[in-house]
GROMACS .gro file of N, CA and C in nm:
model
  459
    1UNK      N    1   5.573   9.368   8.155
    1UNK     CA    2   5.655   9.304   8.242
    1UNK      C    3   5.729   9.432   8.312
    2UNK      N    4   5.709   9.418   8.447
    2UNK     CA    5   5.792   9.522   8.530
    2UNK      C    6   5.935   9.502   8.580
    3UNK      N    7   6.004   9.580   8.648
    3UNK     CA    8   6.122   9.596   8.657
    3UNK      C    9   6.170   9.460   8.755
    4UNK      N   10   6.073   9.449   8.850
    4UNK     CA   11   6.092   9.308   8.953
    4UNK      C   12   6.098   9.180   8.875
    5UNK      N   13   6.030   9.179   8.764
    5UNK     CA   14   6.016   9.056   8.678
    5UNK      C   15   6.132   9.038   8.606
    6UNK      N   16   6.193   9.153   8.548
    6UNK     CA   17   6.307   9.161   8.480
    6UNK      C   18   6.427   9.100   8.562
    7UNK      N   19   6.433   9.172   8.693
    7UNK     CA   20   6.541   9.134   8.785
    7UNK      C   21   6.527   8.968   8.816
    8UNK      N   22   6.415   8.913   8.840
    8UNK     CA   23   6.385   8.778   8.877
    8UNK      C   24   6.442   8.700   8.766
    9UNK      N   25   6.426   8.744   8.625
    9UNK     CA   26   6.457   8.667   8.515
    9UNK      C   27   6.602   8.649   8.500
   10UNK      N   28   6.669   8.773   8.519
   10UNK     CA   29   6.803   8.781   8.516
   10UNK      C   30   6.861   8.693   8.629
   11UNK      N   31   6.816   8.699   8.742
   11UNK     CA   32   6.879   8.601   8.869
   11UNK      C   33   6.848   8.468   8.830
   12UNK      N   34   6.733   8.431   8.778
   12UNK     CA   35   6.707   8.305   8.723
   12UNK      C   36   6.823   8.250   8.609
   13UNK      N   37   6.862   8.347   8.527
   13UNK     CA   38   6.957   8.303   8.449
   13UNK      C   39   7.091   8.287   8.500
   14UNK      N   40   7.114   8.370   8.603
   14UNK     CA   41   7.266   8.347   8.672
   14UNK      C   42   7.269   8.258   8.767
   15UNK      N   43   7.131   8.184   8.790
   15UNK     CA   44   7.112   8.066   8.900
   15UNK      C   45   7.139   8.136   9.052
   16UNK      N   46   7.088   8.262   9.067
   16UNK     CA   47   7.070   8.331   9.199
   16UNK      C   48   6.949   8.306   9.263
   17UNK      N   49   6.850   8.261   9.211
   17UNK     CA   50   6.711   8.265   9.275
   17UNK      C   51   6.715   8.125   9.372
   18UNK      N   52   6.626   8.149   9.468
   18UNK     CA   53   6.617   8.041   9.562
   18UNK      C   54   6.531   7.925   9.488
   19UNK      N   55   6.537   7.802   9.521
   19UNK     CA   56   6.474   7.706   9.437
   19UNK      C   57   6.322   7.722   9.424
   20UNK      N   58   6.263   7.750   9.538
   20UNK     CA   59   6.115   7.780   9.528
   20UNK      C   60   6.090   7.897   9.432
   21UNK      N   61   6.168   8.002   9.460
   21UNK     CA   62   6.142   8.100   9.374
   21UNK      C   63   6.157   8.080   9.203
   22UNK      N   64   6.244   8.016   9.198
   22UNK     CA   65   6.301   7.962   9.067
   22UNK      C   66   6.181   7.866   9.001
   23UNK      N   67   6.110   7.768   9.097
   23UNK     CA   68   6.014   7.689   9.039
   23UNK      C   69   5.913   7.757   8.993
   24UNK      N   70   5.883   7.850   9.081
   24UNK     CA   71   5.745   7.945   9.060
   24UNK      C   72   5.755   8.023   8.928
   25UNK      N   73   5.888   8.088   8.898
   25UNK     CA   74   5.892   8.164   8.801
   25UNK      C   75   5.904   8.059   8.672
   26UNK      N   76   5.944   7.949   8.671
   26UNK     CA   77   5.944   7.851   8.552
   26UNK      C   78   5.800   7.821   8.521
   27UNK      N   79   5.730   7.798   8.632
   27UNK     CA   80   5.582   7.760   8.638
   27UNK      C   81   5.502   7.889   8.556
   28UNK      N   82   5.536   8.008   8.590
   28UNK     CA   83   5.492   8.135   8.549
   28UNK      C   84   5.516   8.138   8.398
   29UNK      N   85   5.624   8.094   8.362
   29UNK     CA   86   5.682   8.102   8.198
   29UNK      C   87   5.606   8.029   8.130
   30UNK      N   88   5.559   7.902   8.200
   30UNK     CA   89   5.485   7.803   8.120
   30UNK      C   90   5.344   7.858   8.068
   31UNK      N   91   5.291   7.957   8.179
   31UNK     CA   92   5.164   8.018   8.164
   31UNK      C   93   5.161   8.127   8.062
   32UNK      N   94   5.277   8.213   8.075
   32UNK     CA   95   5.271   8.323   8.000
   32UNK      C   96   5.389   8.333   7.896
   33UNK      N   97   5.335   8.315   7.778
   33UNK     CA   98   5.438   8.300   7.667
   33UNK      C   99   5.513   8.426   7.641
   34UNK      N  100   5.466   8.552   7.667
   34UNK     CA  101   5.547   8.673   7.655
   34UNK      C  102   5.675   8.668   7.759
   35UNK      N  103   5.649   8.604   7.881
   35UNK     CA  104   5.747   8.600   7.981
   35UNK      C  105   5.871   8.495   7.931
   36UNK      N  106   5.801   8.404   7.878
   36UNK     CA  107   5.915   8.288   7.829
   36UNK      C  108   5.988   8.348   7.720
   37UNK      N  109   5.923   8.447   7.617
   37UNK     CA  110   6.001   8.503   7.519
   37UNK      C  111   6.123   8.581   7.554
   38UNK      N  112   6.073   8.666   7.673
   38UNK     CA  113   6.169   8.753   7.730
   38UNK      C  114   6.294   8.677   7.787
   39UNK      N  115   6.252   8.555   7.848
   39UNK     CA  116   6.374   8.497   7.910
   39UNK      C  117   6.445   8.422   7.811
   40UNK      N  118   6.400   8.385   7.705
   40UNK     CA  119   6.491   8.341   7.579
   40UNK      C  120   6.558   8.441   7.524
   41UNK      N  121   6.512   8.570   7.517
   41UNK     CA  122   6.578   8.694   7.454
   41UNK      C  123   6.715   8.699   7.560
   42UNK      N  124   6.686   8.721   7.680
   42UNK     CA  125   6.795   8.736   7.784
   42UNK      C  126   6.900   8.636   7.777
   43UNK      N  127   6.860   8.514   7.770
   43UNK     CA  128   6.945   8.392   7.756
   43UNK      C  129   7.039   8.406   7.647
   44UNK      N  130   6.972   8.424   7.511
   44UNK     CA  131   7.061   8.455   7.402
   44UNK      C  132   7.164   8.556   7.406
   45UNK      N  133   7.123   8.683   7.459
   45UNK     CA  134   7.212   8.790   7.483
   45UNK      C  135   7.322   8.729   7.587
   46UNK      N  136   7.289   8.674   7.694
   46UNK     CA  137   7.380   8.641   7.785
   46UNK      C  138   7.481   8.545   7.726
   47UNK      N  139   7.441   8.454   7.656
   47UNK     CA  140   7.541   8.359   7.589
   47UNK      C  141   7.614   8.414   7.483
   48UNK      N  142   7.572   8.519   7.431
   48UNK     CA  143   7.629   8.579   7.322
   48UNK      C  144   7.764   8.688   7.360
   49UNK      N  145   7.742   8.703   7.497
   49UNK     CA  146   7.861   8.792   7.556
   49UNK      C  147   7.985   8.722   7.579
   50UNK      N  148   8.006   8.610   7.548
   50UNK     CA  149   8.129   8.541   7.579
   50UNK      C  150   8.246   8.624   7.486
   51UNK      N  151   8.363   8.619   7.549
   51UNK     CA  152   8.467   8.700   7.490
   51UNK      C  153   8.521   8.625   7.379
   52UNK      N  154   8.565   8.681   7.254
   52UNK     CA  155   8.635   8.607   7.170
   52UNK      C  156   8.760   8.525   7.199
   53UNK      N  157   8.791   8.420   7.129
   53UNK     CA  158   8.920   8.345   7.172
   53UNK      C  159   9.039   8.440   7.165
   54UNK      N  160   9.149   8.433   7.241
   54UNK     CA  161   9.254   8.509   7.227
   54UNK      C  162   9.341   8.498   7.090
   55UNK      N  163   9.378   8.593   7.029
   55UNK     CA  164   9.441   8.574   6.909
   55UNK      C  165   9.598   8.563   6.930
   56UNK      N  166   9.667   8.464   6.849
   56UNK     CA  167   9.801   8.445   6.864
   56UNK      C  168   9.892   8.557   6.868
   57UNK      N  169   9.996   8.545   6.920
   57UNK     CA  170  10.105   8.670   6.937
   57UNK      C  171  10.171   8.670   6.796
   58UNK      N  172  10.179   8.791   6.737
   58UNK     CA  173  10.236   8.793   6.589
   58UNK      C  174  10.381   8.733   6.609
   59UNK      N  175  10.415   8.687   6.497
   59UNK     CA  176  10.560   8.643   6.477
   59UNK      C  177  10.661   8.748   6.505
   60UNK      N  178  10.764   8.708   6.574
   60UNK     CA  179  10.875   8.817   6.617
   60UNK      C  180  10.847   8.906   6.708
   61UNK      N  181  10.736   8.887   6.791
   61UNK     CA  182  10.682   9.005   6.865
   61UNK      C  183  10.781   9.011   6.982
   62UNK      N  184  10.796   8.886   7.035
   62UNK     CA  185  10.913   8.887   7.163
   62UNK      C  186  11.065   8.934   7.126
   63UNK      N  187  11.090   8.906   7.010
   63UNK     CA  188  11.229   8.957   6.969
   63UNK      C  189  11.234   9.122   6.948
   64UNK      N  190  11.120   9.174   6.897
   64UNK     CA  191  11.112   9.320   6.884
   64UNK      C  192  11.098   9.371   7.037
   65UNK      N  193  11.020   9.333   7.120
   65UNK     CA  194  11.033   9.379   7.258
   65UNK      C  195  11.166   9.382   7.315
   66UNK      N  196  11.226   9.265   7.302
   66UNK     CA  197  11.369   9.253   7.365
   66UNK      C  198  11.458   9.348   7.316
   67UNK      N  199  11.468   9.388   7.158
   67UNK     CA  200  11.555   9.451   7.124
   67UNK      C  201  11.533   9.595   7.145
   68UNK      N  202  11.399   9.632   7.172
   68UNK     CA  203  11.369   9.766   7.225
   68UNK      C  204  11.420   9.773   7.357
   69UNK      N  205  11.411   9.687   7.453
   69UNK     CA  206  11.449   9.701   7.589
   69UNK      C  207  11.581   9.725   7.604
   70UNK      N  208  11.670   9.644   7.516
   70UNK     CA  209  11.823   9.654   7.496
   70UNK      C  210  11.862   9.795   7.461
   71UNK      N  211  11.768   9.850   7.373
   71UNK     CA  212  11.826   9.969   7.304
   71UNK      C  213  11.798  10.098   7.424
   72UNK      N  214  11.718  10.065   7.508
   72UNK     CA  215  11.681  10.164   7.597
   72UNK      C  216  11.799  10.188   7.697
   73UNK      N  217  11.885  10.103   7.715
   73UNK     CA  218  11.992  10.101   7.805
   73UNK      C  219  12.022   9.987   7.904
   74UNK      N  220  12.112   9.994   7.982
   74UNK     CA  221  12.127   9.862   8.077
   74UNK      C  222  12.021   9.854   8.178
   75UNK      N  223  11.993   9.746   8.204
   75UNK     CA  224  11.876   9.721   8.310
   75UNK      C  225  11.896   9.780   8.423
   76UNK      N  226  11.774   9.846   8.482
   76UNK     CA  227  11.768   9.942   8.607
   76UNK      C  228  11.839  10.069   8.599
   77UNK      N  229  11.886  10.104   8.456
   77UNK     CA  230  11.910  10.245   8.441
   77UNK      C  231  11.810  10.335   8.428
   78UNK      N  232  11.785  10.444   8.504
   78UNK     CA  233  11.692  10.541   8.462
   78UNK      C  234  11.762  10.676   8.389
   79UNK      N  235  11.686  10.736   8.303
   79UNK     CA  236  11.747  10.840   8.258
   79UNK      C  237  11.629  10.953   8.223
   80UNK      N  238  11.660  11.075   8.248
   80UNK     CA  239  11.568  11.190   8.220
   80UNK      C  240  11.560  11.191   8.068
   81UNK      N  241  11.643  11.149   8.007
   81UNK     CA  242  11.632  11.163   7.846
   81UNK      C  243  11.522  11.050   7.795
   82UNK      N  244  11.516  10.975   7.878
   82UNK     CA  245  11.392  10.850   7.824
   82UNK      C  246  11.254  10.907   7.862
   83UNK      N  247  11.268  10.984   7.970
   83UNK     CA  248  11.126  11.045   7.997
   83UNK      C  249  11.051  11.122   7.909
   84UNK      N  250  10.934  11.127   7.891
   84UNK     CA  251  10.861  11.220   7.788
   84UNK      C  252  10.868  11.360   7.842
   85UNK      N  253  10.873  11.454   7.762
   85UNK     CA  254  10.886  11.602   7.782
   85UNK      C  255  10.794  11.654   7.915
   86UNK      N  256  10.676  11.613   7.909
   86UNK     CA  257  10.561  11.634   7.993
   86UNK      C  258  10.630  11.619   8.133
   87UNK      N  259  10.675  11.497   8.153
   87UNK     CA  260  10.716  11.454   8.291
   87UNK      C  261  10.817  11.518   8.331
   88UNK      N  262  10.924  11.560   8.242
   88UNK     CA  263  11.033  11.660   8.297
   88UNK      C  264  10.979  11.787   8.325
   89UNK      N  265  10.901  11.848   8.238
   89UNK     CA  266  10.829  11.965   8.288
   89UNK      C  267  10.741  11.969   8.416
   90UNK      N  268  10.675  11.866   8.428
   90UNK     CA  269  10.611  11.855   8.562
   90UNK      C  270  10.707  11.830   8.692
   91UNK      N  271  10.810  11.757   8.656
   91UNK     CA  272  10.916  11.761   8.777
   91UNK      C  273  10.980  11.886   8.792
   92UNK      N  274  11.012  11.952   8.698
   92UNK     CA  275  11.077  12.091   8.726
   92UNK      C  276  10.981  12.198   8.790
   93UNK      N  277  10.853  12.184   8.747
   93UNK     CA  278  10.752  12.258   8.811
   93UNK      C  279  10.726  12.238   8.958
   94UNK      N  280  10.716  12.112   8.983
   94UNK     CA  281  10.712  12.063   9.121
   94UNK      C  282  10.828  12.106   9.221
   95UNK      N  283  10.959  12.108   9.152
   95UNK     CA  284  11.077  12.137   9.227
   95UNK      C  285  11.090  12.296   9.265
   96UNK      N  286  11.041  12.382   9.157
   96UNK     CA  287  11.033  12.517   9.163
   96UNK      C  288  10.934  12.560   9.278
   97UNK      N  289  10.817  12.491   9.252
   97UNK     CA  290  10.727  12.512   9.368
   97UNK      C  291  10.746  12.477   9.492
   98UNK      N  292  10.804  12.371   9.523
   98UNK     CA  293  10.856  12.317   9.657
   98UNK      C  294  10.947  12.406   9.711
   99UNK      N  295  11.058  12.451   9.623
   99UNK     CA  296  11.137  12.563   9.662
   99UNK      C  297  11.092  12.671   9.713
  100UNK      N  298  10.995  12.751   9.636
  100UNK     CA  299  10.926  12.863   9.678
  100UNK      C  300  10.853  12.866   9.807
  101UNK      N  301  10.785  12.744   9.813
  101UNK     CA  302  10.699  12.720   9.949
  101UNK      C  303  10.784  12.707  10.027
  102UNK      N  304  10.903  12.629  10.033
  102UNK     CA  305  10.981  12.631  10.149
  102UNK      C  306  11.046  12.765  10.186
  103UNK      N  307  11.100  12.840  10.099
  103UNK     CA  308  11.151  12.982  10.112
  103UNK      C  309  11.036  13.068  10.197
  104UNK      N  310  10.910  13.063  10.142
  104UNK     CA  311  10.819  13.146  10.190
  104UNK      C  312  10.785  13.089  10.345
  105UNK      N  313  10.784  12.983  10.372
  105UNK     CA  314  10.744  12.921  10.508
  105UNK      C  315  10.873  12.959  10.584
  106UNK      N  316  10.988  12.954  10.553
  106UNK     CA  317  11.116  12.976  10.627
  106UNK      C  318  11.104  13.128  10.671
  107UNK      N  319  11.065  13.216  10.568
  107UNK     CA  320  11.084  13.360  10.620
  107UNK      C  321  10.952  13.386  10.718
  108UNK      N  322  10.847  13.341  10.690
  108UNK     CA  323  10.726  13.364  10.784
  108UNK      C  324  10.741  13.298  10.928
  109UNK      N  325  10.812  13.203  10.935
  109UNK     CA  326  10.861  13.141  11.071
  109UNK      C  327  10.883  13.234  11.176
  110UNK      N  328  10.826  13.213  11.288
  110UNK     CA  329  10.841  13.332  11.398
  110UNK      C  330  10.992  13.329  11.443
  111UNK      N  331  11.050  13.207  11.459
  111UNK     CA  332  11.193  13.203  11.510
  111UNK      C  333  11.284  13.277  11.427
  112UNK      N  334  11.247  13.308  11.287
  112UNK     CA  335  11.347  13.353  11.203
  112UNK      C  336  11.356  13.486  11.205
  113UNK      N  337  11.269  13.562  11.273
  113UNK     CA  338  11.249  13.715  11.278
  113UNK      C  339  11.366  13.741  11.368
  114UNK      N  340  11.428  13.849  11.360
  114UNK     CA  341  11.522  13.904  11.433
  114UNK      C  342  11.475  13.953  11.579
  115UNK      N  343  11.543  13.912  11.698
  115UNK     CA  344  11.506  13.964  11.827
  115UNK      C  345  11.434  13.848  11.890
  116UNK      N  346  11.380  13.746  11.843
  116UNK     CA  347  11.325  13.640  11.908
  116UNK      C  348  11.405  13.554  11.951
  117UNK      N  349  11.369  13.482  12.046
  117UNK     CA  350  11.471  13.356  12.095
  117UNK      C  351  11.400  13.229  12.099
  118UNK      N  352  11.257  13.237  12.046
  118UNK     CA  353  11.201  13.100  12.045
  118UNK      C  354  11.057  13.104  12.119
  119UNK      N  355  11.009  12.987  12.129
  119UNK     CA  356  10.875  12.962  12.167
  119UNK      C  357  10.877  12.946  12.327
  120UNK      N  358  10.991  12.897  12.384
  120UNK     CA  359  11.002  12.865  12.514
  120UNK      C  360  10.958  12.973  12.621
  121UNK      N  361  11.027  13.089  12.579
  121UNK     CA  362  10.965  13.206  12.693
  121UNK      C  363  10.831  13.239  12.663
  122UNK      N  364  10.776  13.231  12.543
  122UNK     CA  365  10.637  13.260  12.549
  122UNK      C  366  10.538  13.157  12.638
  123UNK      N  367  10.595  13.029  12.623
  123UNK     CA  368  10.503  12.933  12.688
  123UNK      C  369  10.537  12.935  12.826
  124UNK      N  370  10.640  12.982  12.906
  124UNK     CA  371  10.669  12.998  13.025
  124UNK      C  372  10.582  13.107  13.085
  125UNK      N  373  10.576  13.218  13.015
  125UNK     CA  374  10.499  13.353  13.039
  125UNK      C  375  10.372  13.309  13.044
  126UNK      N  376  10.308  13.233  12.949
  126UNK     CA  377  10.164  13.201  12.949
  126UNK      C  378  10.130  13.102  13.067
  127UNK      N  379  10.218  13.001  13.106
  127UNK     CA  380  10.185  12.934  13.219
  127UNK      C  381  10.190  13.011  13.358
  128UNK      N  382  10.268  13.109  13.366
  128UNK     CA  383  10.282  13.196  13.485
  128UNK      C  384  10.165  13.291  13.495
  129UNK      N  385  10.115  13.320  13.372
  129UNK     CA  386  10.010  13.427  13.392
  129UNK      C  387   9.867  13.345  13.429
  130UNK      N  388   9.841  13.228  13.362
  130UNK     CA  389   9.731  13.158  13.419
  130UNK      C  390   9.742  13.090  13.531
  131UNK      N  391   9.637  13.091  13.599
  131UNK     CA  392   9.625  13.003  13.727
  131UNK      C  393   9.581  12.855  13.694
  132UNK      N  394   9.535  12.822  13.574
  132UNK     CA  395   9.520  12.686  13.551
  132UNK      C  396   9.639  12.619  13.515
  133UNK      N  397   9.678  12.498  13.557
  133UNK     CA  398   9.778  12.419  13.529
  133UNK      C  399   9.727  12.292  13.513
  134UNK      N  400   9.757  12.209  13.404
  134UNK     CA  401   9.687  12.073  13.374
  134UNK      C  402   9.759  11.973  13.488
  135UNK      N  403   9.885  11.987  13.493
  135UNK     CA  404   9.949  11.897  13.588
  135UNK      C  405   9.902  11.918  13.728
  136UNK      N  406   9.906  12.046  13.776
  136UNK     CA  407   9.840  12.078  13.903
  136UNK      C  408   9.713  12.011  13.939
  137UNK      N  409   9.619  12.034  13.834
  137UNK     CA  410   9.478  11.994  13.853
  137UNK      C  411   9.499  11.833  13.856
  138UNK      N  412   9.580  11.783  13.788
  138UNK     CA  413   9.594  11.630  13.774
  138UNK      C  414   9.628  11.575  13.949
  139UNK      N  415   9.720  11.649  13.979
  139UNK     CA  416   9.771  11.593  14.125
  139UNK      C  417   9.672  11.636  14.231
  140UNK      N  418   9.594  11.728  14.232
  140UNK     CA  419   9.492  11.770  14.307
  140UNK      C  420   9.404  11.658  14.289
  141UNK      N  421   9.352  11.627  14.188
  141UNK     CA  422   9.256  11.510  14.194
  141UNK      C  423   9.306  11.383  14.248
  142UNK      N  424   9.412  11.350  14.222
  142UNK     CA  425   9.507  11.236  14.272
  142UNK      C  426   9.486  11.234  14.426
  143UNK      N  427   9.544  11.347  14.481
  143UNK     CA  428   9.526  11.385  14.610
  143UNK      C  429   9.381  11.363  14.678
  144UNK      N  430   9.282  11.413  14.619
  144UNK     CA  431   9.156  11.411  14.658
  144UNK      C  432   9.112  11.265  14.660
  145UNK      N  433   9.148  11.182  14.550
  145UNK     CA  434   9.087  11.058  14.541
  145UNK      C  435   9.160  10.971  14.653
  146UNK      N  436   9.302  10.981  14.652
  146UNK     CA  437   9.374  10.911  14.752
  146UNK      C  438   9.312  10.942  14.902
  147UNK      N  439   9.293  11.052  14.935
  147UNK     CA  440   9.253  11.128  15.048
  147UNK      C  441   9.119  11.049  15.092
  148UNK      N  442   9.014  11.017  15.004
  148UNK     CA  443   8.896  10.991  15.023
  148UNK      C  444   8.912  10.817  15.057
  149UNK      N  445   9.003  10.756  14.981
  149UNK     CA  446   9.029  10.619  15.003
  149UNK      C  447   9.088  10.589  15.152
  150UNK      N  448   9.176  10.681  15.194
  150UNK     CA  449   9.223  10.667  15.321
  150UNK      C  450   9.145  10.686  15.440
  151UNK      N  451   9.064  10.792  15.415
  151UNK     CA  452   8.944  10.810  15.514
  151UNK      C  453   8.859  10.697  15.535
  152UNK      N  454   8.834  10.608  15.421
  152UNK     CA  455   8.749  10.491  15.422
  152UNK      C  456   8.816  10.389  15.496
  153UNK      N  457   8.929  10.372  15.479
  153UNK     CA  458   9.007  10.272  15.553
  153UNK      C  459   9.030  10.289  15.687
   0.00000   0.00000   0.00000
């Protein structure tokens, strides 16, 4: 039996085959006993996959849970002492790493260096040095476009 036939048997078992294909496969199972045996094995396996019935809750379970919740403190109160040690260690490491990163970025920021007044002077000098201006080209294009339309009128 090939993989395609196995898939067809599983699809038949799940009810996913079209009526014509299901009819042909059932007729083929009547002619081929090995195929019918394989289908019966799949069917037994499929039916055996049902989950077991749920077990009842142990006596006193709800009372134990409620007592433990009350022992933890008032509702909505969070406490670091209730957190596991690894959570507290991870939070401390994240706080230290964030502070170090913030300090490092603050020192390397160009405006923090002595003698500089910021980025505004640099951007003005760059705009004066270059002949290309985005707003200038936009208005030139608008003038050209409206000039062409006025000439056509």
